[in-house]
Coordinates of C-alpha atoms and ligand atoms in Angstrom, one line a residue:
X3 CA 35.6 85.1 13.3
X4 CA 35.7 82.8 10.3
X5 CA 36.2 83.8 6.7
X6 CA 32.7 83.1 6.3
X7 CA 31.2 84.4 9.2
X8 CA 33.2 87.6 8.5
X9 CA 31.8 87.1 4.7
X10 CA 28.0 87.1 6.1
X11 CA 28.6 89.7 8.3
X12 CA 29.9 91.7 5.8
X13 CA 26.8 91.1 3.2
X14 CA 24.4 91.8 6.1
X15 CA 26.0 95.1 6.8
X16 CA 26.1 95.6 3.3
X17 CA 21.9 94.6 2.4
X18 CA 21.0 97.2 5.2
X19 CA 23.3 100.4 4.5
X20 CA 21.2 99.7 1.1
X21 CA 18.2 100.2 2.3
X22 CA 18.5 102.6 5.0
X23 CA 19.2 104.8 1.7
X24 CA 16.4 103.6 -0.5
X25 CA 14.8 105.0 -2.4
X26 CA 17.1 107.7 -3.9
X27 CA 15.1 107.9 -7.4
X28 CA 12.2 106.7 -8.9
X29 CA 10.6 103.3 -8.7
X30 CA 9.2 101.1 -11.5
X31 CA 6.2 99.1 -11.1
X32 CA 5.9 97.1 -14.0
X33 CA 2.4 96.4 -15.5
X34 CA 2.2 93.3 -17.6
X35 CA -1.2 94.2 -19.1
X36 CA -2.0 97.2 -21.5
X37 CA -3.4 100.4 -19.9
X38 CA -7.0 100.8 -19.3
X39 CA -7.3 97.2 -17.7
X40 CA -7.4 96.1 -14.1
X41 CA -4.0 95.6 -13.3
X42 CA -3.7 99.4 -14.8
X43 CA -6.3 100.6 -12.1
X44 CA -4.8 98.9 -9.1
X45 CA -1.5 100.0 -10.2
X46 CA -3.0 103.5 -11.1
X47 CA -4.7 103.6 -7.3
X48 CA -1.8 102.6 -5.1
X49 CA 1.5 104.6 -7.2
X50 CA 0.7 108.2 -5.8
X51 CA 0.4 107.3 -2.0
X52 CA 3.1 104.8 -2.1
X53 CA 5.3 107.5 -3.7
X54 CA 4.0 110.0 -0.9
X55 CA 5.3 107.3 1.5
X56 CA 8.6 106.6 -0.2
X57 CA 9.7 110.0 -0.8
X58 CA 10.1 109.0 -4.2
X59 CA 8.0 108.7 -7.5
X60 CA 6.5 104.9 -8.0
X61 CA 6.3 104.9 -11.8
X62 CA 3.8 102.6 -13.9
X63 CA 5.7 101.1 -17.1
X64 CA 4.0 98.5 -19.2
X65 CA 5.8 95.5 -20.5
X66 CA 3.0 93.3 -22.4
X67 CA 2.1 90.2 -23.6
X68 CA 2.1 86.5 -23.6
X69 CA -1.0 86.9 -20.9
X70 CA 1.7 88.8 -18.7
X71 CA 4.3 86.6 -18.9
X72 CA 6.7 89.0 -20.5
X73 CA 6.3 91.8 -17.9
X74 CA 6.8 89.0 -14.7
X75 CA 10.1 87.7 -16.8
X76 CA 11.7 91.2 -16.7
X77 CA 11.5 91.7 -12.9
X78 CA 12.5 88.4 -12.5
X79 CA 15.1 88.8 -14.2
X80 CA 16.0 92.7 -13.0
X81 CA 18.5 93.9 -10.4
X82 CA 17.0 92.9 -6.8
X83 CA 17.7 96.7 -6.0
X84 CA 13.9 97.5 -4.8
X85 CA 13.4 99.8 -7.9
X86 CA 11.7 97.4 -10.4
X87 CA 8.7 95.7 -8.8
X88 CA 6.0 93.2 -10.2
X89 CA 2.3 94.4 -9.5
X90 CA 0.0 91.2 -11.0
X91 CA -2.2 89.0 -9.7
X92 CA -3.5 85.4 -9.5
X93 CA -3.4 84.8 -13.5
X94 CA -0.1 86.1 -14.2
X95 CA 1.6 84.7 -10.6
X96 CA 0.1 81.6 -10.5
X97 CA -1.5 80.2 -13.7
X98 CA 0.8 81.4 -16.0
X99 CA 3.0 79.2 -14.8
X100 CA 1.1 75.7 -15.0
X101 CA 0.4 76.7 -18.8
X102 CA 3.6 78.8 -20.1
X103 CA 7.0 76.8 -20.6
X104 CA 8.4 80.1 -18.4
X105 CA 12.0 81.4 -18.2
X106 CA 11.5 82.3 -14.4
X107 CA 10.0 80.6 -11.3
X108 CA 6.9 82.1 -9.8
X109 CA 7.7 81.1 -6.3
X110 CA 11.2 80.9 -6.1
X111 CA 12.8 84.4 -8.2
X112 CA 10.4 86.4 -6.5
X113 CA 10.1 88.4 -3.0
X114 CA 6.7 89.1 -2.1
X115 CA 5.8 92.6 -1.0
X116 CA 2.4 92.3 -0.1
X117 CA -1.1 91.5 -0.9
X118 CA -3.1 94.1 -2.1
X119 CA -7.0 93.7 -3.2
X120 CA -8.9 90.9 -4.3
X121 CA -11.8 91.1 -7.3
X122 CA -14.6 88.7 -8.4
X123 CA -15.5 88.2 -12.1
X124 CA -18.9 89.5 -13.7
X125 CA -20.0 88.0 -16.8
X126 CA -20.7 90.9 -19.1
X127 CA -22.3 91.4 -22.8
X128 CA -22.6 93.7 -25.4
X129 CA -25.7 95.9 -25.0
X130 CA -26.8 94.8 -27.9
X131 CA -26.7 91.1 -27.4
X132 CA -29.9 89.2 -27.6
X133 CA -29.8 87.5 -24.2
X134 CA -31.5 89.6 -20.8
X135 CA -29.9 87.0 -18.3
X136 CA -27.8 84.6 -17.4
X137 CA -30.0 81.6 -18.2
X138 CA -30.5 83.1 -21.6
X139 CA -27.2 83.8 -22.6
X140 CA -26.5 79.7 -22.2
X141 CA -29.3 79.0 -24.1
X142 CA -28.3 81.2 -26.8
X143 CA -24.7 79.8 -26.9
X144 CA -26.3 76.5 -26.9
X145 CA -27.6 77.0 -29.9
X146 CA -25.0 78.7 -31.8
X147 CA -21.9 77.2 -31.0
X148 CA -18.4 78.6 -31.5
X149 CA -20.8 81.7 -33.1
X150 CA -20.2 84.5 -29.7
X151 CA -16.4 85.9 -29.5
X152 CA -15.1 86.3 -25.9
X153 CA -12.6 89.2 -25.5
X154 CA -9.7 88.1 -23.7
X155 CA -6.3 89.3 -22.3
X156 CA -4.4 85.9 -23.8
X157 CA -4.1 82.7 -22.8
X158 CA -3.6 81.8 -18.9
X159 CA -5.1 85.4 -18.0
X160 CA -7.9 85.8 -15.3
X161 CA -10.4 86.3 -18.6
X162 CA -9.5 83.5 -20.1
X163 CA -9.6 81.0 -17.1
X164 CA -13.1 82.5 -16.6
X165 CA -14.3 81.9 -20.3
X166 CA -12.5 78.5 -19.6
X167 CA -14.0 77.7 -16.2
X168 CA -17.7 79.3 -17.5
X169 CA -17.4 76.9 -21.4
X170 CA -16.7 73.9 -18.9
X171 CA -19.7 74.6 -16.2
X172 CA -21.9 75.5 -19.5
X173 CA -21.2 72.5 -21.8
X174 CA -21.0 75.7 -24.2
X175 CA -18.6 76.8 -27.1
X176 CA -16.9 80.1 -27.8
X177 CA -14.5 81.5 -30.2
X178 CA -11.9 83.8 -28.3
X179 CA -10.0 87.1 -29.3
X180 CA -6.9 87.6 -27.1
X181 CA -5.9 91.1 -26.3
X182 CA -3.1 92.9 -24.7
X183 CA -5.3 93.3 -22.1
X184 CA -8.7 93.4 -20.7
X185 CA -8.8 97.2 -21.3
X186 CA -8.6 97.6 -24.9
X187 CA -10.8 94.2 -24.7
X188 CA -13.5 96.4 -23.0
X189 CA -13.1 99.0 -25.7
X190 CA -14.2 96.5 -28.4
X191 CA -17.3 94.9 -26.4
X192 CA -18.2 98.3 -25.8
X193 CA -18.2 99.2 -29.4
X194 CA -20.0 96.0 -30.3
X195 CA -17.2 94.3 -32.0
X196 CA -16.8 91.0 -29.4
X197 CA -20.1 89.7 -27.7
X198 CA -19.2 88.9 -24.3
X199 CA -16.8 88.7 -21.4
X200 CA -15.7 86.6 -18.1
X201 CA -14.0 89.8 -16.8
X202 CA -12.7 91.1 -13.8
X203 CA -15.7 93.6 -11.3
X204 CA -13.0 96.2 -11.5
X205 CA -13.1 96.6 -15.1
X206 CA -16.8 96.2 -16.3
X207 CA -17.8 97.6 -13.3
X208 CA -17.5 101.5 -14.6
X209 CA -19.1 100.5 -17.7
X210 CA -22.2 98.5 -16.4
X211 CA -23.1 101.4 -14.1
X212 CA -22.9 103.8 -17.1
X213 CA -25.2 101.5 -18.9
X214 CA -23.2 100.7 -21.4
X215 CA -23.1 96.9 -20.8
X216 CA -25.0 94.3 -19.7
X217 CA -23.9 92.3 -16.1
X218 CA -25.4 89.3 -16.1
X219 CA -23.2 87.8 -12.9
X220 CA -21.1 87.5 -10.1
X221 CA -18.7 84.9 -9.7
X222 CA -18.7 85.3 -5.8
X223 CA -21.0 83.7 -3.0
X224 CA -22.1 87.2 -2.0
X225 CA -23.4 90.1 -4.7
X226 CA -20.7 92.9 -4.7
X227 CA -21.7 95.8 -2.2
X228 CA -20.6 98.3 -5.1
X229 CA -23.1 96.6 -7.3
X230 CA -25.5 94.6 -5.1
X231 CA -28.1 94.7 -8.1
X232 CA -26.0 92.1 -10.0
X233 CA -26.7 88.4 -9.5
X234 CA -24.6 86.1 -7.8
X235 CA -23.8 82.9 -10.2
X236 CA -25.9 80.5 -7.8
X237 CA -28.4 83.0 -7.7
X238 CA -28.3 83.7 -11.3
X239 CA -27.8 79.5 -12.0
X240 CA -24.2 78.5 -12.3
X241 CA -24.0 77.5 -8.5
X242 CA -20.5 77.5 -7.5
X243 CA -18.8 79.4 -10.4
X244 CA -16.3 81.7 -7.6
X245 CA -13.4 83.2 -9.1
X246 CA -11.6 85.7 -7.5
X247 CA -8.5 87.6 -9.3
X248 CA -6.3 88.7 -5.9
X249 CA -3.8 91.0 -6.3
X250 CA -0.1 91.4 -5.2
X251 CA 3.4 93.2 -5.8
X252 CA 6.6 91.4 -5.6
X253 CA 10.2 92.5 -6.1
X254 CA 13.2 90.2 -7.5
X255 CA 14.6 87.7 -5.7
X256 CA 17.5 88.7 -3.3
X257 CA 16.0 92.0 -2.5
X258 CA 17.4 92.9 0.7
X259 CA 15.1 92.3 3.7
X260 CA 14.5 96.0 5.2
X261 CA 14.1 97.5 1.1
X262 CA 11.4 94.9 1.1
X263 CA 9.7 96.7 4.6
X264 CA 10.1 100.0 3.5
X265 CA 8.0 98.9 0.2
X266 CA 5.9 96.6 2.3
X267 CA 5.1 99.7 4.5
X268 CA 4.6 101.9 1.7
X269 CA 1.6 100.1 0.4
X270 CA 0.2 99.5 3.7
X271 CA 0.0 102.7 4.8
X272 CA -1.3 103.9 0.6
X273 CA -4.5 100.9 1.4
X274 CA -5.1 102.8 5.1
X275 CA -5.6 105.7 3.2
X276 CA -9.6 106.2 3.1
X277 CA -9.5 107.7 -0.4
X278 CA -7.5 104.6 -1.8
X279 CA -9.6 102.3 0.1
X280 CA -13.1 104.6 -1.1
X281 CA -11.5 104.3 -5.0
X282 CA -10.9 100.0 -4.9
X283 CA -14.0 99.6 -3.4
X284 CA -16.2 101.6 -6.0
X285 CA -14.7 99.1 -8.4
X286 CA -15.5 95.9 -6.6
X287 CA -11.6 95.4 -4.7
X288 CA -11.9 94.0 -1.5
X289 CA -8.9 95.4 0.4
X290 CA -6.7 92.3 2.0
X291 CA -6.8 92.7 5.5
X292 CA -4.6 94.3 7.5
X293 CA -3.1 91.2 9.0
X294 CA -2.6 89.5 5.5
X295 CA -1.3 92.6 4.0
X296 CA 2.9 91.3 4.9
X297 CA 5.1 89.8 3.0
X298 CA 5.1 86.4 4.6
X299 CA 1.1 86.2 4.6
X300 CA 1.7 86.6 0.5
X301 CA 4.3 83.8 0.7
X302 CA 2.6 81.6 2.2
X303 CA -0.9 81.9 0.3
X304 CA 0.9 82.3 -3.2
X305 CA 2.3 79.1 -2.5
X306 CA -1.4 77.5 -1.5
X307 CA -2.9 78.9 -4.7
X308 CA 0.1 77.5 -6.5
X309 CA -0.7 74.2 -4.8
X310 CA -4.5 74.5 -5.4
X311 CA -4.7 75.5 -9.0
X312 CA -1.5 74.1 -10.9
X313 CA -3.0 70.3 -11.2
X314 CA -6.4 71.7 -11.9
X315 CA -5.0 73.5 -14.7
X316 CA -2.2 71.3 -16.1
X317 CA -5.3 68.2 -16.0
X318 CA -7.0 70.9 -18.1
X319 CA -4.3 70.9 -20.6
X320 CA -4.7 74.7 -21.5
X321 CA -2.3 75.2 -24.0
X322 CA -0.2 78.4 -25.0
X323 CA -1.5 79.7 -28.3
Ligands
LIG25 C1 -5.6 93.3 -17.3 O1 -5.1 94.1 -16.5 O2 -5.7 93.6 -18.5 C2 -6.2 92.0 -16.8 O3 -5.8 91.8 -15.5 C3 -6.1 90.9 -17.7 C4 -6.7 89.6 -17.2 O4 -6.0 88.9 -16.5 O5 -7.8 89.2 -17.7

């Protein structure tokens, strides 16, 4: 055998003796968002069966800000050990990086786990705004431009591409707030203090059932079957506004193969579980099916979405603020 060979061997050995031990303490998932917001509720959802699974706890830490940027950096950037992991989603693995000048590659200094949900957008209001509907609420921004305030979770984050993508289809004008997150976003429209949001079904959802908030769309081809009384966007008349916020974990590059499985099966068998599967879909998830829900299946569409959106967004020329 060569020296190198005998090297590889050696490493091989090595990357499975560690996981055929793993996990001997707790794991970090590391939310890049505030709590309260939708990364918080997926994260929230899947932690207590995937620690059931994994005979250890999975614990939700929050690193924020930058629109998630700073969160992703530190698992990029942690020990490829299996016990910090990335949950995020299409914003903060994908658009982030065609905006932010970023200290980490999206693609290349992560391992994907697995591909967990995937959301639509509604458009929600105040309850006090003036507007009843969709076709309304453009009129009214039509005539008071740069007057309504659009809660966001920064730059690059799944709000703010939808305020972006719904001021582009509208010809319309908005001032934004950026927030650590869409949760204490949500706290604000709720108390009146911002007019309106693009946000994610997950996070309005709650509140637009207790009344508290006005829905005035979907941005999906189909209404959500946890709230089939709200409008699609063609239905409601911004044909073709589809957005949908998918949702994935990843651990740091160089994370040996069979850690990797062990976490991969952990959250398959946590979205098997009816009552996980009963709690995403009350808030508008659609659970990735079973065959999409490997890592190689969130390889390879990470890297489409990559390839999709990047030139859409760098010919936008969002800028970091
Ligand atoms: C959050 O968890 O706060 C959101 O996912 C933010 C967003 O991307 O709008």
């Amino acid at each position: 055998m060569t020296r190198r060979a005998l090297c590889c061997a050696l490493a091989l050995v090595a990357c499975s003796a560690a996981g055929q031990g793993y996990p001997t303490r707790p794991v970090t998932l590391v939310n890049p968002f505030a709590a309260g917001g939708p990364v918080d509720a997926v994260a929230r959802i899947m932690s207590a069966p995937m620690s059931q699974a994994l005979g250890q706890p999975v614990l939700v830490d929050y690193t924020v800000g930058a629109a998630g940027t700073i969160g992703v950096g530190r698992v990029a950037r942690a020990a490829p050990d299996g016990y910090t992991l990335s949950i995020g989603h299409w914003a903060t693995h994908v658009i982030n990086a065609a905006i932010y000048p970023l200290q980490y590659d999206v693609l290349r200094d992560l391992e994907p786990v697995g591909m967990i949900c995937a959301n639509p957008l509604l458009i929600v209001a105040r309850d006090s705004f003036p507007a009843k509907n969709l076709s309304e609420l453009i009129a009214w921004l039509k005539a008071n431009p740069d007057k309504a305030s659009v809660g966001t979770a920064g730059v690059g984050s799944g709000s703010h591409m939808g305020g972006v993508y719904f001021q582009s289809a509208t010809g319309t004008k908005v001032q934004y707030i950026p927030y650590k997150g869409t949760g204490p976003a949500m706290q604000d429209l709720l108390a009146g203090r911002i007019d309106f949001m693009v946000d994610q079904a997950s996070n309005s959802l709650p509140q637009v059932r207790a009344g508290k908030i006005k829905a005035f769309a979907v941005s999906a081809k189909s209404r959500l079957s946890a709230a089939p009384e709200i409008p699609t966007v063609d239905e409601a008349g911004l044909p073709g506004l589809y957005v949908s916020v998918w949702f994935g974990i990843w651990a740091p590059k160089g994370t040996p193969r069979d850690v990797v499985a062990k976490l991969n099966a952990a959250m398959v068998s946590a979205l098997a579980d009816p009552a996980v599967r009963q709690r995403l879909s009350d808030l508008g998830q659609e659970i990735t099916p079973r065959d999409q829900q490997t890592p190689e299946a969130l390889a390879a569409f990470h890297k489409a979405e990559a390839e999709k959106w990047w030139p859409l967004v760098k010919a936008a020329g969002i800028k970091p603020e």
